CSV table of C-alpha atoms in Angstrom, one decimal:
chain,number,residue,atom,x,y,z
A,1168,MET,CA,48.5,12.5,123.3
A,1169,GLU,CA,48.9,16.3,123.6
A,1170,ILE,CA,49.3,18.8,120.8
A,1171,VAL,CA,50.2,22.4,121.3
A,1172,ARG,CA,49.7,25.1,118.6
A,1173,ARG,CA,50.0,28.9,118.5
A,1174,ALA,CA,47.3,30.9,116.7
A,1175,ASP,CA,48.2,34.6,116.2
A,1176,SER,CA,44.8,35.6,115.0
A,1177,LEU,CA,41.1,34.8,115.1
A,1178,GLU,CA,41.5,33.5,111.6
A,1179,ALA,CA,44.3,31.2,112.7
A,1180,THR,CA,42.1,29.9,115.5
A,1181,ALA,CA,39.3,29.3,113.1
A,1182,ALA,CA,41.7,27.5,110.7
A,1183,PHE,CA,42.7,25.1,113.5
A,1184,GLY,CA,39.0,24.3,114.1
A,1185,ARG,CA,38.6,23.5,110.5
A,1186,GLN,CA,41.6,21.3,110.7
A,1187,LEU,CA,40.3,19.6,113.8
A,1188,SER,CA,37.0,18.9,112.2
A,1189,GLY,CA,38.9,16.5,109.8
A,1190,LEU,CA,39.8,14.3,112.7
A,1191,LEU,CA,36.3,13.9,114.1
A,1192,ARG,CA,34.0,11.0,113.9
A,1193,PRO,CA,30.4,10.3,114.9
A,1194,GLY,CA,30.1,10.0,118.7
A,1195,ASP,CA,33.2,12.1,119.4
A,1196,ILE,CA,33.0,14.4,122.5
A,1197,ILE,CA,35.2,17.5,122.8
A,1198,ALA,CA,35.5,19.6,125.9
A,1199,ILE,CA,36.5,23.2,125.1
A,1200,GLU,CA,38.0,25.1,127.9
A,1201,GLY,CA,38.9,28.8,128.0
A,1202,ASP,CA,38.1,32.1,129.7
A,1203,LEU,CA,35.4,34.5,128.6
A,1204,GLY,CA,36.3,35.8,125.2
A,1205,ALA,CA,38.9,33.2,124.6
A,1206,GLY,CA,37.2,32.2,121.3
A,1207,LYS,CA,35.4,29.0,122.4
A,1208,THR,CA,32.3,29.7,120.3
A,1209,THR,CA,34.5,30.8,117.3
A,1210,LEU,CA,36.2,27.4,117.5
A,1211,VAL,CA,32.8,25.7,117.5
A,1212,ARG,CA,31.7,27.6,114.6
A,1213,SER,CA,34.8,26.7,112.6
A,1214,ILE,CA,34.4,23.0,113.5
A,1215,VAL,CA,30.8,22.9,112.3
A,1216,GLY,CA,31.9,24.7,109.0
A,1217,GLY,CA,34.7,22.4,108.5
A,1218,LEU,CA,32.3,19.5,108.7
A,1219,GLY,CA,30.5,21.0,105.8
A,1220,LEU,CA,27.5,22.1,107.9
A,1221,ASP,CA,25.9,25.4,108.2
A,1222,ALA,CA,28.2,27.4,110.5
A,1223,GLY,CA,25.7,30.4,110.5
A,1224,LEU,CA,23.5,28.4,112.7
A,1225,VAL,CA,26.1,28.4,115.5
A,1226,SER,CA,25.5,30.7,118.5
A,1227,SER,CA,26.3,30.4,122.1
A,1228,PRO,CA,23.6,28.3,123.7
A,1229,THR,CA,24.0,29.8,127.1
A,1230,PHE,CA,20.4,30.3,127.8
A,1231,VAL,CA,19.1,27.0,126.3
A,1232,VAL,CA,22.2,25.0,127.4
A,1233,ALA,CA,22.3,23.0,124.1
A,1234,ASN,CA,21.9,23.6,120.5
A,1235,GLU,CA,21.7,20.9,117.8
A,1236,TYR,CA,22.9,21.4,114.3
A,1237,PRO,CA,21.6,19.1,111.6
A,1238,GLY,CA,23.9,16.7,109.9
A,1239,SER,CA,24.3,15.9,106.2
A,1240,GLU,CA,24.9,12.9,103.9
A,1241,SER,CA,28.7,13.4,104.6
A,1242,ALA,CA,28.8,14.5,108.2
A,1243,PRO,CA,27.0,13.7,111.5
A,1244,PRO,CA,24.9,16.2,113.4
A,1245,VAL,CA,26.6,18.4,116.1
A,1246,VAL,CA,25.4,19.1,119.5
A,1247,HIS,CA,26.7,22.3,121.1
A,1248,VAL,CA,26.5,22.4,124.9
A,1249,ASP,CA,27.3,25.5,126.9
A,1250,ALA,CA,27.4,24.5,130.6
A,1251,TYR,CA,28.2,27.9,131.9
A,1252,ARG,CA,24.9,28.3,133.8
A,1253,LEU,CA,24.7,24.7,135.1
A,1254,SER,CA,25.6,24.1,138.8
A,1255,GLY,CA,26.3,20.5,138.2
A,1256,SER,CA,26.0,17.3,136.2
A,1257,ASP,CA,22.6,16.5,137.8
A,1258,GLU,CA,21.1,19.3,135.7
A,1259,LEU,CA,22.0,17.6,132.3
A,1260,ASP,CA,18.7,15.5,132.5
A,1261,THR,CA,16.9,18.7,131.2
A,1262,ILE,CA,18.7,18.4,127.8
A,1263,GLY,CA,18.5,14.7,127.5
A,1264,TRP,CA,22.1,14.1,128.2
A,1265,ASP,CA,21.9,10.2,128.1
A,1266,ARG,CA,20.3,10.4,124.5
A,1267,ILE,CA,23.1,12.7,123.4
A,1268,LEU,CA,25.8,10.3,124.5
A,1269,THR,CA,24.2,7.3,122.8
A,1270,ASP,CA,23.5,8.8,119.5
A,1271,ASP,CA,26.1,9.4,116.6
A,1272,SER,CA,26.4,13.2,117.1
A,1273,ILE,CA,29.7,15.0,117.6
A,1274,VAL,CA,29.3,16.8,120.9
A,1275,LEU,CA,31.2,20.0,121.6
A,1276,ILE,CA,31.0,21.4,125.1
A,1277,GLU,CA,31.9,24.8,126.4
A,1278,TRP,CA,32.6,25.2,130.2
A,1279,PRO,CA,33.1,21.4,130.6
A,1280,SER,CA,34.5,21.7,134.2
A,1281,ARG,CA,30.9,22.4,135.4
A,1282,ILE,CA,29.8,18.9,134.3
A,1283,ALA,CA,33.1,17.1,134.6
A,1284,SER,CA,31.6,14.1,136.5
A,1285,ALA,CA,29.3,13.4,133.5
A,1286,LEU,CA,31.9,13.3,130.8
A,1287,PRO,CA,33.0,9.9,129.6
A,1288,ALA,CA,36.7,9.0,129.9
A,1289,GLU,CA,36.9,8.8,126.1
A,1290,HIS,CA,36.8,12.4,125.2
A,1291,ALA,CA,39.2,15.1,123.8
A,1292,THR,CA,40.0,18.4,125.5
A,1293,VAL,CA,40.9,21.7,123.7
A,1294,ARG,CA,42.2,24.6,125.9
A,1295,LEU,CA,42.3,28.1,124.5
A,1296,VAL,CA,44.9,30.1,126.5
A,1297,ALA,CA,45.2,33.9,125.7
A,1298,VAL,CA,48.8,35.2,125.2
A,1299,ALA,CA,47.8,38.5,123.6
A,1300,GLU,CA,44.7,40.4,122.5
A,1301,THR,CA,44.1,38.1,119.5
A,1302,SER,CA,46.8,35.4,120.0
A,1303,ARG,CA,46.0,32.0,121.6
A,1304,ARG,CA,47.9,28.9,122.7
A,1305,ILE,CA,45.8,26.0,121.7
A,1306,GLU,CA,46.3,22.8,123.8
A,1307,LEU,CA,44.7,19.7,122.5
A,1308,ASP,CA,44.6,16.4,124.6
A,1309,LEU,CA,43.5,13.4,122.6
A,1310,PRO,CA,42.5,10.0,123.7
A,1311,ALA,CA,45.0,7.3,122.8
A,1312,SER,CA,42.6,5.6,120.5
A,1313,TRP,CA,42.6,8.7,118.3
A,1314,THR,CA,46.2,8.3,117.3
A,1315,GLU,CA,45.2,5.9,114.4
A,1316,ARG,CA,43.0,8.5,112.7
A,1317,ALA,CA,43.8,10.1,109.4
A,1318,GLY,CA,44.4,13.8,109.8
A,1319,LEU,CA,46.4,13.6,113.0
A,1320,LEU,CA,49.7,14.8,111.4
A,1321,ARG,CA,47.9,17.8,110.0
A,1322,LEU,CA,47.0,18.9,113.5
A,1323,ALA,CA,50.4,18.2,115.0
A,1324,GLN,CA,52.4,20.1,112.5
A,1325,PRO,CA,51.9,24.0,111.8
A,1326,PRO,CA,51.5,24.7,108.2
A,1327,GLU,CA,55.0,26.3,107.8
A,1328,SER,CA,56.7,22.9,108.8
A,1329,ARG,CA,54.5,20.5,106.9
A,1330,PRO,CA,55.9,18.7,103.9
A,1331,ALA,CA,54.2,18.3,100.5
A,1332,THR,CA,52.2,15.1,100.3
A,1333,GLU,CA,50.0,13.1,98.1
A,1334,CYS,CA,46.3,13.6,98.6
A,1335,PRO,CA,44.9,10.1,99.6
A,1336,ILE,CA,41.7,10.7,97.7
A,1337,THR,CA,42.7,12.4,94.4
A,1338,GLY,CA,46.5,11.5,94.2
A,1339,GLU,CA,47.3,15.2,93.7
A,1340,THR,CA,50.5,16.7,95.3
A,1341,VAL,CA,49.4,18.9,98.1
A,1342,PRO,CA,51.8,21.7,99.4
A,1343,GLY,CA,52.3,22.0,103.2
A,1344,ASP,CA,50.6,25.4,103.4
A,1345,ARG,CA,47.3,24.4,101.7
A,1346,PRO,CA,44.4,24.8,104.2
A,1347,THR,CA,43.0,21.4,103.4
A,1348,TRP,CA,46.4,19.6,103.8
A,1349,PRO,CA,46.8,16.5,103.4
A,1350,PHE,CA,43.8,16.7,101.1
A,1351,ALA,CA,43.7,18.5,97.8
A,1352,ASN,CA,40.6,20.4,98.5
A,1353,GLU,CA,37.5,20.5,100.7
A,1354,GLN,CA,35.6,17.9,98.6
A,1355,ALA,CA,38.4,15.4,99.1
A,1356,ARG,CA,38.6,16.0,102.8
A,1357,LEU,CA,34.8,15.3,103.2
A,1358,ALA,CA,35.1,12.3,100.9
A,1359,ASP,CA,37.8,10.9,103.4
A,1360,LEU,CA,35.4,11.6,106.3
A,1361,TYR,CA,32.6,9.8,104.5
A,1362,ARG,CA,34.8,6.7,104.1
A,1363,TRP,CA,35.5,6.7,107.8
A,1364,MET,CA,31.9,7.2,108.7
A,1365,HIS,CA,30.9,4.1,106.6
A,1366,GLY,CA,33.7,1.8,107.7
A,1367,SER,CA,35.7,1.8,104.5
A,1368,TYR,CA,39.0,2.2,106.4
A,1369,THR,CA,40.4,-0.5,108.7
A,1370,ILE,CA,43.6,-0.6,110.8
A,1371,THR,CA,45.4,-3.9,110.5
A,1372,ARG,CA,48.3,-3.3,112.7
A,1373,GLU,CA,49.4,-1.2,115.6
A,1374,ILE,CA,50.3,2.5,114.7
A,1375,LYS,CA,54.0,3.2,115.0
A,1376,ASP,CA,55.6,6.6,115.7
A,1377,ALA,CA,57.2,6.4,112.3
A,1378,ASP,CA,53.7,6.3,110.6
A,1379,LEU,CA,53.0,9.8,112.2
A,1380,GLU,CA,56.3,11.1,111.1
A,1381,GLN,CA,55.9,10.1,107.6
A,1382,GLY,CA,52.3,11.3,107.1
A,1383,GLU,CA,49.3,9.7,105.5
C-alpha cells in the first residue's frame, strides 16, 4: 500500500513523523530514503518523540552506524541505523544486526539502499523527495499486513480532509485538524499503542476498503 503526502515545512515533516509513530509496533523496520538534507534525521527524531521517548537523544549515527534509544513502559526501544558509510550488508555484523532483527525494537534505517540485501521483505519504506527548499513529497510504502492497524487512516488523509471522529480511548469528539487525530490527546494515543503492544486488540475478519474509508 502506498501513501503520498505533501509537507510544506520542516514542521509538517515532523508532524508526519509523529503521525507515523502511532502506526508502529515492536519489531517494525522502516527504511528512510532521501538525499542529503532531505530531512531523514528530522523524521527519525519526530518518530522517536511521537512514541513518547526522548527525542533529544536522536542524532545522526553516521560514525557509529547505529544508536539505540531506550524504550518505556508504553513504547518499545528504537534502533537508529545510518548505513551511509557501509559498503555492503556484510559489514552489519559489527552492529549485531541479527540481534537487532530478533528483538522487539523499532528499527529506523537511513541510506537503506546500501544494505538492501539484508532487509527483510516485511518492512516499510519512507521516501523524502525535495520539491522546494523546505517542502517535501513524502512517499510511504507499507506492507500489506499493516493495513489492519489503527492509525492508518490518519496517515492516508491530510489534516484538512479528515472528518471529525470519536476517540477510541476517551470517546471524545476529535476534529480533523487535531495533531493527535483520531485520538483526543497524546495520552490517548499512547494508551492505544500500549493495547496493541500487549495484545488487547484482535482482528476477527478481513479488513475491507470500507473500513478504511469510514475510519476507526
